[in-house]
PDB file of N, CA and C in Angstrom:
ATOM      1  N   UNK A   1       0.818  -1.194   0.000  1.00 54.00           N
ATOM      2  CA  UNK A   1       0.000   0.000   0.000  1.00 54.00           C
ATOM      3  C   UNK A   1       0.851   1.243   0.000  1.00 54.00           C
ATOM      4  N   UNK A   2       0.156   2.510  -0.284  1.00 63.00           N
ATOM      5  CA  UNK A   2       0.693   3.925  -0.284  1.00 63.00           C
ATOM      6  C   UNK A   2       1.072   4.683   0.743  1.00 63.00           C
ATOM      7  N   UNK A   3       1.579   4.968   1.640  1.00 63.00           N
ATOM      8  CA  UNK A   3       1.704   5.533   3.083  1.00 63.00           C
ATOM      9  C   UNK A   3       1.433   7.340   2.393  1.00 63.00           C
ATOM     10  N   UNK A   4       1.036   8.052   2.942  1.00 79.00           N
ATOM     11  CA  UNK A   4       1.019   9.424   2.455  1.00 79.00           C
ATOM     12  C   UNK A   4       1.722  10.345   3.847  1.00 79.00           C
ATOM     13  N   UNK A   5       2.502  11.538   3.058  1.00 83.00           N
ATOM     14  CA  UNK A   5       2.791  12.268   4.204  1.00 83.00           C
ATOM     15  C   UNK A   5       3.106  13.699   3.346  1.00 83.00           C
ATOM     16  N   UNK A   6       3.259  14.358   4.636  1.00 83.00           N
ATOM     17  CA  UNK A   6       3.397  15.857   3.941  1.00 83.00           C
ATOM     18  C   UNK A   6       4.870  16.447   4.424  1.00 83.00           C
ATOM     19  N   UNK A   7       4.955  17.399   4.353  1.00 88.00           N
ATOM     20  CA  UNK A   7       5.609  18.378   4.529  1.00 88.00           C
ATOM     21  C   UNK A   7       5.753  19.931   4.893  1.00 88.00           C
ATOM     22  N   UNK A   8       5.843  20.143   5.896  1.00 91.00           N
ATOM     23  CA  UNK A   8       5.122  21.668   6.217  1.00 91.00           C
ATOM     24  C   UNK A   8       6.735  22.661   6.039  1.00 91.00           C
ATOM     25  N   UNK A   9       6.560  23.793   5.465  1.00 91.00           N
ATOM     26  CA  UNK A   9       7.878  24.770   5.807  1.00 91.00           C
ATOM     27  C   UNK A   9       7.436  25.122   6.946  1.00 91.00           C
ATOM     28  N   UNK A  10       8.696  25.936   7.316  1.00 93.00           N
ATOM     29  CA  UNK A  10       8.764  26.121   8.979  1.00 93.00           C
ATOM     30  C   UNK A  10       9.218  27.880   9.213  1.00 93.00           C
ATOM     31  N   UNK A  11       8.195  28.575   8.267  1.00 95.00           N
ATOM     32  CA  UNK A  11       8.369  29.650   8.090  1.00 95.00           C
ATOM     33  C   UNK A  11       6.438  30.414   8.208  1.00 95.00           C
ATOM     34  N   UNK A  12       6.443  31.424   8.889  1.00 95.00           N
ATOM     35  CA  UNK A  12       5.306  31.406   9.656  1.00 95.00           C
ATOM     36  C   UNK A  12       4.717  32.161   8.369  1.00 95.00           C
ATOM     37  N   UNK A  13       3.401  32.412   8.388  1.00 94.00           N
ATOM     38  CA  UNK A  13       2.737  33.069   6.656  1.00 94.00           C
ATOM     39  C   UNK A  13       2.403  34.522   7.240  1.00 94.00           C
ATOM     40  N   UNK A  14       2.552  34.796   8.616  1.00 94.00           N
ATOM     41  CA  UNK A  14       2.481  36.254   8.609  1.00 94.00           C
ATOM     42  C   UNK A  14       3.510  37.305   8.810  1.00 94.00           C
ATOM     43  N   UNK A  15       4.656  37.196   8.942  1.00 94.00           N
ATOM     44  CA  UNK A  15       6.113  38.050   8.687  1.00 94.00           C
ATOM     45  C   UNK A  15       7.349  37.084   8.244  1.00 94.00           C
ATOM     46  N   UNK A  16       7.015  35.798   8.198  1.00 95.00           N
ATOM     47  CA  UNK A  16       8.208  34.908   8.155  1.00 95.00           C
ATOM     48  C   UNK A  16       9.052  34.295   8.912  1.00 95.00           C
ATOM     49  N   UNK A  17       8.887  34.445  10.328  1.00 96.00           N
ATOM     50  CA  UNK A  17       9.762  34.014  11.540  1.00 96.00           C
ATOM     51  C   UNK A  17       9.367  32.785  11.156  1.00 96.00           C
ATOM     52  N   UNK A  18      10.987  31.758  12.142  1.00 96.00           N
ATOM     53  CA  UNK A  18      10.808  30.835  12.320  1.00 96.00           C
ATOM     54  C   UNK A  18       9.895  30.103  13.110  1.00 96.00           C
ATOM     55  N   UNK A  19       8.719  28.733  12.466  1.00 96.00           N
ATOM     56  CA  UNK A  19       8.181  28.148  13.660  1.00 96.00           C
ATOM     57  C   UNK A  19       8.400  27.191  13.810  1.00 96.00           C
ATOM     58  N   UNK A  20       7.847  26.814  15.228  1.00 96.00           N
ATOM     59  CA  UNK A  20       8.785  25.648  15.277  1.00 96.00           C
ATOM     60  C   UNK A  20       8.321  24.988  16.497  1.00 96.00           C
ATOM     61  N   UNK A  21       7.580  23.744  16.444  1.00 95.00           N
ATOM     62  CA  UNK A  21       6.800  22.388  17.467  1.00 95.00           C
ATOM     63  C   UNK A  21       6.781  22.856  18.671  1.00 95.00           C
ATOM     64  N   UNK A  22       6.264  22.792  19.678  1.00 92.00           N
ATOM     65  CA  UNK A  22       5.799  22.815  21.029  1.00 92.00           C
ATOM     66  C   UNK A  22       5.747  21.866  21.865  1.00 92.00           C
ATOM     67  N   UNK A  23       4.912  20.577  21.090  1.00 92.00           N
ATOM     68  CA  UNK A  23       5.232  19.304  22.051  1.00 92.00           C
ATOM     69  C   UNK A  23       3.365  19.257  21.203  1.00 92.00           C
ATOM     70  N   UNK A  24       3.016  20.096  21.409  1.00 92.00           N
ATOM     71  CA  UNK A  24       1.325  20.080  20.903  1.00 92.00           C
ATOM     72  C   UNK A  24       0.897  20.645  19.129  1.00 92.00           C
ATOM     73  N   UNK A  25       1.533  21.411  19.007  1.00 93.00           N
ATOM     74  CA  UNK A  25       1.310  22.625  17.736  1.00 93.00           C
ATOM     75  C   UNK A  25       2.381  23.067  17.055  1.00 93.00           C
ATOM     76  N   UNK A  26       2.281  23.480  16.030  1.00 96.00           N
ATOM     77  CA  UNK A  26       3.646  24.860  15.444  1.00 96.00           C
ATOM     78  C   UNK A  26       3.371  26.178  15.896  1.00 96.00           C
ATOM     79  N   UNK A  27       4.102  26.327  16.425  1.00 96.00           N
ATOM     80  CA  UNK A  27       4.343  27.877  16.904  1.00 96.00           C
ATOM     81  C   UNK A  27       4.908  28.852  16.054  1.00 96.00           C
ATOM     82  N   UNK A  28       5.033  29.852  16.066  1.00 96.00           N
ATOM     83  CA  UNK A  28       5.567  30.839  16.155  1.00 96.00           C
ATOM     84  C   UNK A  28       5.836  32.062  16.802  1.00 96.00           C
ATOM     85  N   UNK A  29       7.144  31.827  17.463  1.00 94.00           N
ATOM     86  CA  UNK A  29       7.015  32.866  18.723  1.00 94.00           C
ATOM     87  C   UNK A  29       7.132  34.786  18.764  1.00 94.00           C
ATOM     88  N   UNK A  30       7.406  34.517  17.592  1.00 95.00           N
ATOM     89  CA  UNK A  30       7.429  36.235  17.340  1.00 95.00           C
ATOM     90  C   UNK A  30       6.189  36.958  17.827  1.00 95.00           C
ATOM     91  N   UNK A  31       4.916  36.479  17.307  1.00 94.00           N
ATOM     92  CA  UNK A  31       3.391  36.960  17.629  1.00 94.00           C
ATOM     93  C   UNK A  31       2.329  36.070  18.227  1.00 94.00           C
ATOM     94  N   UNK A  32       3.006  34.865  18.381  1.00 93.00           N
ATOM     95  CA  UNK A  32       2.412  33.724  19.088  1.00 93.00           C
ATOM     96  C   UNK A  32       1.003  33.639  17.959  1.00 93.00           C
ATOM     97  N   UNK A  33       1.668  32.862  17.017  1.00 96.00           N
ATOM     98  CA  UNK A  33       0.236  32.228  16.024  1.00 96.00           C
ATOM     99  C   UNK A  33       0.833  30.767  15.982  1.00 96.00           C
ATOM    100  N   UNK A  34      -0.184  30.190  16.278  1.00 97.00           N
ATOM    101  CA  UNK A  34       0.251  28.913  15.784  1.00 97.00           C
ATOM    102  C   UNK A  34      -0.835  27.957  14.795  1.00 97.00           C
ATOM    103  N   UNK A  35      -0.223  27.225  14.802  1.00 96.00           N
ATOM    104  CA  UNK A  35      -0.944  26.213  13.357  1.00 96.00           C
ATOM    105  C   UNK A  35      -0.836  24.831  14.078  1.00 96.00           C
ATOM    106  N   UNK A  36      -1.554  23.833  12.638  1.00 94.00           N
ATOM    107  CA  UNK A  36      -2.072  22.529  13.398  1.00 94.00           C
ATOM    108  C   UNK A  36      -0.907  21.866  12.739  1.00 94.00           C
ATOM    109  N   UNK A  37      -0.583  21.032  13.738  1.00 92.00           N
ATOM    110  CA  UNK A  37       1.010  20.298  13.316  1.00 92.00           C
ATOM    111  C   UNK A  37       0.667  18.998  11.771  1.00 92.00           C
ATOM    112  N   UNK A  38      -0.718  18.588  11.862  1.00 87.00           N
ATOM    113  CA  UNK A  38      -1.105  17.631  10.667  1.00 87.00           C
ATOM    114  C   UNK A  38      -1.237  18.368   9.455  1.00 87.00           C
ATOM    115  N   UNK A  39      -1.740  19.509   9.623  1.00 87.00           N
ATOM    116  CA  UNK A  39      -2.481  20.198   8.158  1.00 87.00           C
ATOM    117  C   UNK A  39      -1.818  21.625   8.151  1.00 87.00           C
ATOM    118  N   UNK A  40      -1.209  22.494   9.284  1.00 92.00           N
ATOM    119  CA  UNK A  40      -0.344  23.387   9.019  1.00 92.00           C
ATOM    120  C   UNK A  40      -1.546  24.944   9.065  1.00 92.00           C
ATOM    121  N   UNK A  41      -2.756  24.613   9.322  1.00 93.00           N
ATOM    122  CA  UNK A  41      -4.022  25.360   9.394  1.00 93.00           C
ATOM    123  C   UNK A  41      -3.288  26.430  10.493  1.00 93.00           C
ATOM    124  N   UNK A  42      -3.419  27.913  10.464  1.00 95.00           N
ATOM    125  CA  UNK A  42      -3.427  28.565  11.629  1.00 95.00           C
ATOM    126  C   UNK A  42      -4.959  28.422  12.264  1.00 95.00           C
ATOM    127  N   UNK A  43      -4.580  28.273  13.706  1.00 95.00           N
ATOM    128  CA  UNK A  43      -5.458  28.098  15.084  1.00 95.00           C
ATOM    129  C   UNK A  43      -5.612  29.153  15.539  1.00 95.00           C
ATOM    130  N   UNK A  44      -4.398  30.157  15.772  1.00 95.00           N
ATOM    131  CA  UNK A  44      -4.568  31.263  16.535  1.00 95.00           C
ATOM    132  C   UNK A  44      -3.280  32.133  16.465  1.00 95.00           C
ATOM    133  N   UNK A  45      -3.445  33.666  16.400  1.00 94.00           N
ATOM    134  CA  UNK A  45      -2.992  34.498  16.418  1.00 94.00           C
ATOM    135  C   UNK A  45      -3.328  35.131  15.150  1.00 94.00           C
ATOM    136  N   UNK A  46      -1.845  35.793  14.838  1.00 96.00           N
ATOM    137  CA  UNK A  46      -2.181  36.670  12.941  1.00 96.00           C
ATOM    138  C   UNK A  46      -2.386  35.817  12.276  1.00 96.00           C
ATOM    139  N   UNK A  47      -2.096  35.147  11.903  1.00 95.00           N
ATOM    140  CA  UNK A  47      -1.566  34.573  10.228  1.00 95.00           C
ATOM    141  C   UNK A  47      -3.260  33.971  10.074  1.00 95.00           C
ATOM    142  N   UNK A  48      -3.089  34.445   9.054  1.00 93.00           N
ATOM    143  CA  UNK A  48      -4.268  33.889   8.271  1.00 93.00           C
ATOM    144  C   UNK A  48      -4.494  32.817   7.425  1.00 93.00           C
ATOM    145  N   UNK A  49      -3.076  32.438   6.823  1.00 92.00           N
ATOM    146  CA  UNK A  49      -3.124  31.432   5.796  1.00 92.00           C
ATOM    147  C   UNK A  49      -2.241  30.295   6.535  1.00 92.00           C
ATOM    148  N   UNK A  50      -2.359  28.860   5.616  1.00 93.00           N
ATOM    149  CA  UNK A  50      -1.922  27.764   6.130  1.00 93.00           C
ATOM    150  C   UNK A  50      -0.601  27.885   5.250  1.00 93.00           C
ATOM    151  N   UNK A  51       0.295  27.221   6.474  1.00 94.00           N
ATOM    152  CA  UNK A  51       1.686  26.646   6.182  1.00 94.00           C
ATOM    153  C   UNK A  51       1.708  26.199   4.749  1.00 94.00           C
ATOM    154  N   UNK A  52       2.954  26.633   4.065  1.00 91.00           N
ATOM    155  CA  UNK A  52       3.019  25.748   2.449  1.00 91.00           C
ATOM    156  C   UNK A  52       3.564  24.448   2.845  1.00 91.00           C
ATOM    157  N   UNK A  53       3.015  23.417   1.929  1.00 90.00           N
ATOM    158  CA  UNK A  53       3.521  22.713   2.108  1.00 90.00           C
ATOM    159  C   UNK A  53       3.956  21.333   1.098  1.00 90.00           C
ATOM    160  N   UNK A  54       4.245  20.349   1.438  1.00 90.00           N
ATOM    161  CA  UNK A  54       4.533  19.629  -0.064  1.00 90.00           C
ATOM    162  C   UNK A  54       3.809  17.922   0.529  1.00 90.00           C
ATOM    163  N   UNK A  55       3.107  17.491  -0.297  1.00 88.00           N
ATOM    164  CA  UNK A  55       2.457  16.422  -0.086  1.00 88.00           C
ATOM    165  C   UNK A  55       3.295  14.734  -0.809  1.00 88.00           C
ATOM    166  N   UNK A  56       3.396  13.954   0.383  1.00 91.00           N
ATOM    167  CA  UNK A  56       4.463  13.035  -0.695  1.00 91.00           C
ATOM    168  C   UNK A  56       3.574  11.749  -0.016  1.00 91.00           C
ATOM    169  N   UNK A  57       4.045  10.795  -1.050  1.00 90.00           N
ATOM    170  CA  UNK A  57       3.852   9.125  -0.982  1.00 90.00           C
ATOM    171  C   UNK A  57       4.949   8.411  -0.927  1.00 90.00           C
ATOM    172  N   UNK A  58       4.827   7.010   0.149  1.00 89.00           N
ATOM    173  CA  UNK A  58       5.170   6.300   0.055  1.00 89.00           C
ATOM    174  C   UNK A  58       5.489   4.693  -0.579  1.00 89.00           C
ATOM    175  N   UNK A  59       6.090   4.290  -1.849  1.00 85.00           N
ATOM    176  CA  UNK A  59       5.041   3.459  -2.752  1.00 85.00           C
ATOM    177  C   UNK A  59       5.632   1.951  -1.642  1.00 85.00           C
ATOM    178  N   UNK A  60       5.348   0.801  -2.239  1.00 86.00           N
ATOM    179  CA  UNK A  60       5.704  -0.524  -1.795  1.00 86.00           C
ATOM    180  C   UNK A  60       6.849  -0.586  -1.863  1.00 86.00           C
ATOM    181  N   UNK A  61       7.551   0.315  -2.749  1.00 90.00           N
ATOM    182  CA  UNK A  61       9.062   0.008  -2.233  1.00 90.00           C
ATOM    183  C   UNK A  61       9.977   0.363  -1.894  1.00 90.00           C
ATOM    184  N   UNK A  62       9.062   1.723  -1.201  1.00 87.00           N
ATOM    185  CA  UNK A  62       9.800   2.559  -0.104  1.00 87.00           C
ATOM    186  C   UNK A  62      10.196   3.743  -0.769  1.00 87.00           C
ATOM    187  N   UNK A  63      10.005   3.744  -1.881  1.00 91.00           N
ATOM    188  CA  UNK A  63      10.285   5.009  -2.686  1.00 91.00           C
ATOM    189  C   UNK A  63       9.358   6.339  -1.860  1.00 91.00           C
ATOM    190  N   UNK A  64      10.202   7.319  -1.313  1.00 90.00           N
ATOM    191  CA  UNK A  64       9.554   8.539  -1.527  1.00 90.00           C
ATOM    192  C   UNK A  64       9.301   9.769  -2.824  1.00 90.00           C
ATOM    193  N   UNK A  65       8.172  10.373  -2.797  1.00 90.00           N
ATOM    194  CA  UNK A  65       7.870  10.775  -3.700  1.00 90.00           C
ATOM    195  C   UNK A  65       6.811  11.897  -3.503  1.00 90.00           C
ATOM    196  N   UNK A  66       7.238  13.294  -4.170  1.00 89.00           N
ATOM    197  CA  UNK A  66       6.419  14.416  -4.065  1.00 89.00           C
ATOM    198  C   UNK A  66       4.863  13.983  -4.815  1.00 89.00           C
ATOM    199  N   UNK A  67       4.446  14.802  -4.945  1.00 88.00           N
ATOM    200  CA  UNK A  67       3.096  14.217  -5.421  1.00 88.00           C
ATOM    201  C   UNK A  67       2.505  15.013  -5.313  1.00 88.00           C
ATOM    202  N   UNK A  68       2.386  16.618  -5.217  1.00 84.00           N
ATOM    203  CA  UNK A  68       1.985  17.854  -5.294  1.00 84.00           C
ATOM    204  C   UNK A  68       1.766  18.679  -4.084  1.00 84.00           C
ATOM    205  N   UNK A  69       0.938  19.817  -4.092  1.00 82.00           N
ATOM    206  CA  UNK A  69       1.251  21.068  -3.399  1.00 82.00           C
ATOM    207  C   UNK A  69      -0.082  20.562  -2.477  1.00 82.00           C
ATOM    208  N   UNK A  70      -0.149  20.863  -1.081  1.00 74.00           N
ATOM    209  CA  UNK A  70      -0.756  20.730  -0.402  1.00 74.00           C
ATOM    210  C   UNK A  70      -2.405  21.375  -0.366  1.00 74.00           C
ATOM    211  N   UNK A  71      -3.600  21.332  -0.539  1.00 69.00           N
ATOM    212  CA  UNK A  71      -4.709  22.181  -1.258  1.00 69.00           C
ATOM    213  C   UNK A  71      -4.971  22.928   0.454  1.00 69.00           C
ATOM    214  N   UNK A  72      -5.406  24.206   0.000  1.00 67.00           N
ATOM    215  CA  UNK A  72      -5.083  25.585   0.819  1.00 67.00           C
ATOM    216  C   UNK A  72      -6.540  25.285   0.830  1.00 67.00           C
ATOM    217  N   UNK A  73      -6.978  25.552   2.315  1.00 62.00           N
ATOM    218  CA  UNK A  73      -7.792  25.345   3.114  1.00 62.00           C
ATOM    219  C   UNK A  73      -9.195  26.915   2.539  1.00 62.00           C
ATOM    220  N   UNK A  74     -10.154  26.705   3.299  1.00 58.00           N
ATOM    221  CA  UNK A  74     -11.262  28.238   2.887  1.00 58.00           C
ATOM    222  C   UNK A  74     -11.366  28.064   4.540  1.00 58.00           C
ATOM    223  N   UNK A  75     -11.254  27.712   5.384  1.00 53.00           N
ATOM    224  CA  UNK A  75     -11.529  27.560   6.790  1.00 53.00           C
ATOM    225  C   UNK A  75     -10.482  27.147   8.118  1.00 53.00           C
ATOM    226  N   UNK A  76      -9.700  27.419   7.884  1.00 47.00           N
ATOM    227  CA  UNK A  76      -8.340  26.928   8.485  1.00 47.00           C
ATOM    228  C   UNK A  76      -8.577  27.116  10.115  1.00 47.00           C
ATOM    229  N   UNK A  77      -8.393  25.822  10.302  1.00 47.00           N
ATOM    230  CA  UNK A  77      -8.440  25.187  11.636  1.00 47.00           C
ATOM    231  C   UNK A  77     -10.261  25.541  12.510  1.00 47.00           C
ATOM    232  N   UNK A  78     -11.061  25.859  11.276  1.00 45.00           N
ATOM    233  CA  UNK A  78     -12.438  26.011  11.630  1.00 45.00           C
ATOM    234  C   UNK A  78     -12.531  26.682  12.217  1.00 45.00           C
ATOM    235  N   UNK A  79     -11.728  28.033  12.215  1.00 44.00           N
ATOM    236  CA  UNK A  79     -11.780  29.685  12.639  1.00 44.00           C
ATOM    237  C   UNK A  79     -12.530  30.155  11.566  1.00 44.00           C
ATOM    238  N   UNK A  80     -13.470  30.021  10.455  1.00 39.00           N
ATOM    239  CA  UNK A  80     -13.581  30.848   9.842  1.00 39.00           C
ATOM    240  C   UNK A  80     -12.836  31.795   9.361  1.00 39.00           C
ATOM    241  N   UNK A  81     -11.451  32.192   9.493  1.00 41.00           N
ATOM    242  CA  UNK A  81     -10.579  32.939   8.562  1.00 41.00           C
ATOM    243  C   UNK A  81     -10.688  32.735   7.124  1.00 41.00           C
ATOM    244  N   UNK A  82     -10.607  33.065   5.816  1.00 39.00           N
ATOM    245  CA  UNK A  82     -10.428  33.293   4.572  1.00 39.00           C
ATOM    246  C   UNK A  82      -8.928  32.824   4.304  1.00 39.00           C
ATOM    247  N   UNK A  83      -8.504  31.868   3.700  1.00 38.00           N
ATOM    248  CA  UNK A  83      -7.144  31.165   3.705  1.00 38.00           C
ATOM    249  C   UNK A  83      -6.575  32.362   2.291  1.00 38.00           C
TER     250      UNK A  83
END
C-alpha cells in the first residue's frame, strides 16, 4: 500500500519568523500564532493562511515521492478565517 505524508515549511505566513513544534502545535514565537502540526491550518494568532507545504507518498518500495502542493484550506483550523 501507499503511506502518504506531507511536509510543512517552517516559516510562519504572517512576517516569516521561524516556527517551530511545542510538544502540541507549530508555533511561532514572534506573535504567538500557531498552526495545526497535521495540516499546518493557523489556530490562533495573525496569520491567516496555512503553512506551504509539499504532499508526498510512500510506494511498496519505499520510494519517496512528491506528489503535489498541499490544497489551501477556505476555513483553516475552523476559525472561519479566509485562507
Amino acid at each position: 500500500g501507499k503511506a502518504e505524508w506531507l511536509i510543512l515549511v517552517g516559516t510562519c505566513t504572517h512576517l516569516g519568523c521561524a516556527v517551530r513544534f511545542d510538544g502540541q502545535r507549530l508555533e511561532c514565537p514572534c506573535h504567538l500564532g500557531y498552526f495545526e502540526p497535521d495540516r499546518g491550518f493557523p489556530v490562533q494568532g495573525p496569520p491567516t493562511r496555512p503553512l506551504a507545504g509539499i504532499a508526498l507518498q510512500v510506494d511498496a518500495e519505499g520510494r519517496v515521492r512528491a506528489v503535489g502542493d498541499l490544497p489551501k484550506p477556505t476555513e483553516p483550523g475552523g476559525a472561519g478565517k479566509e485562507a
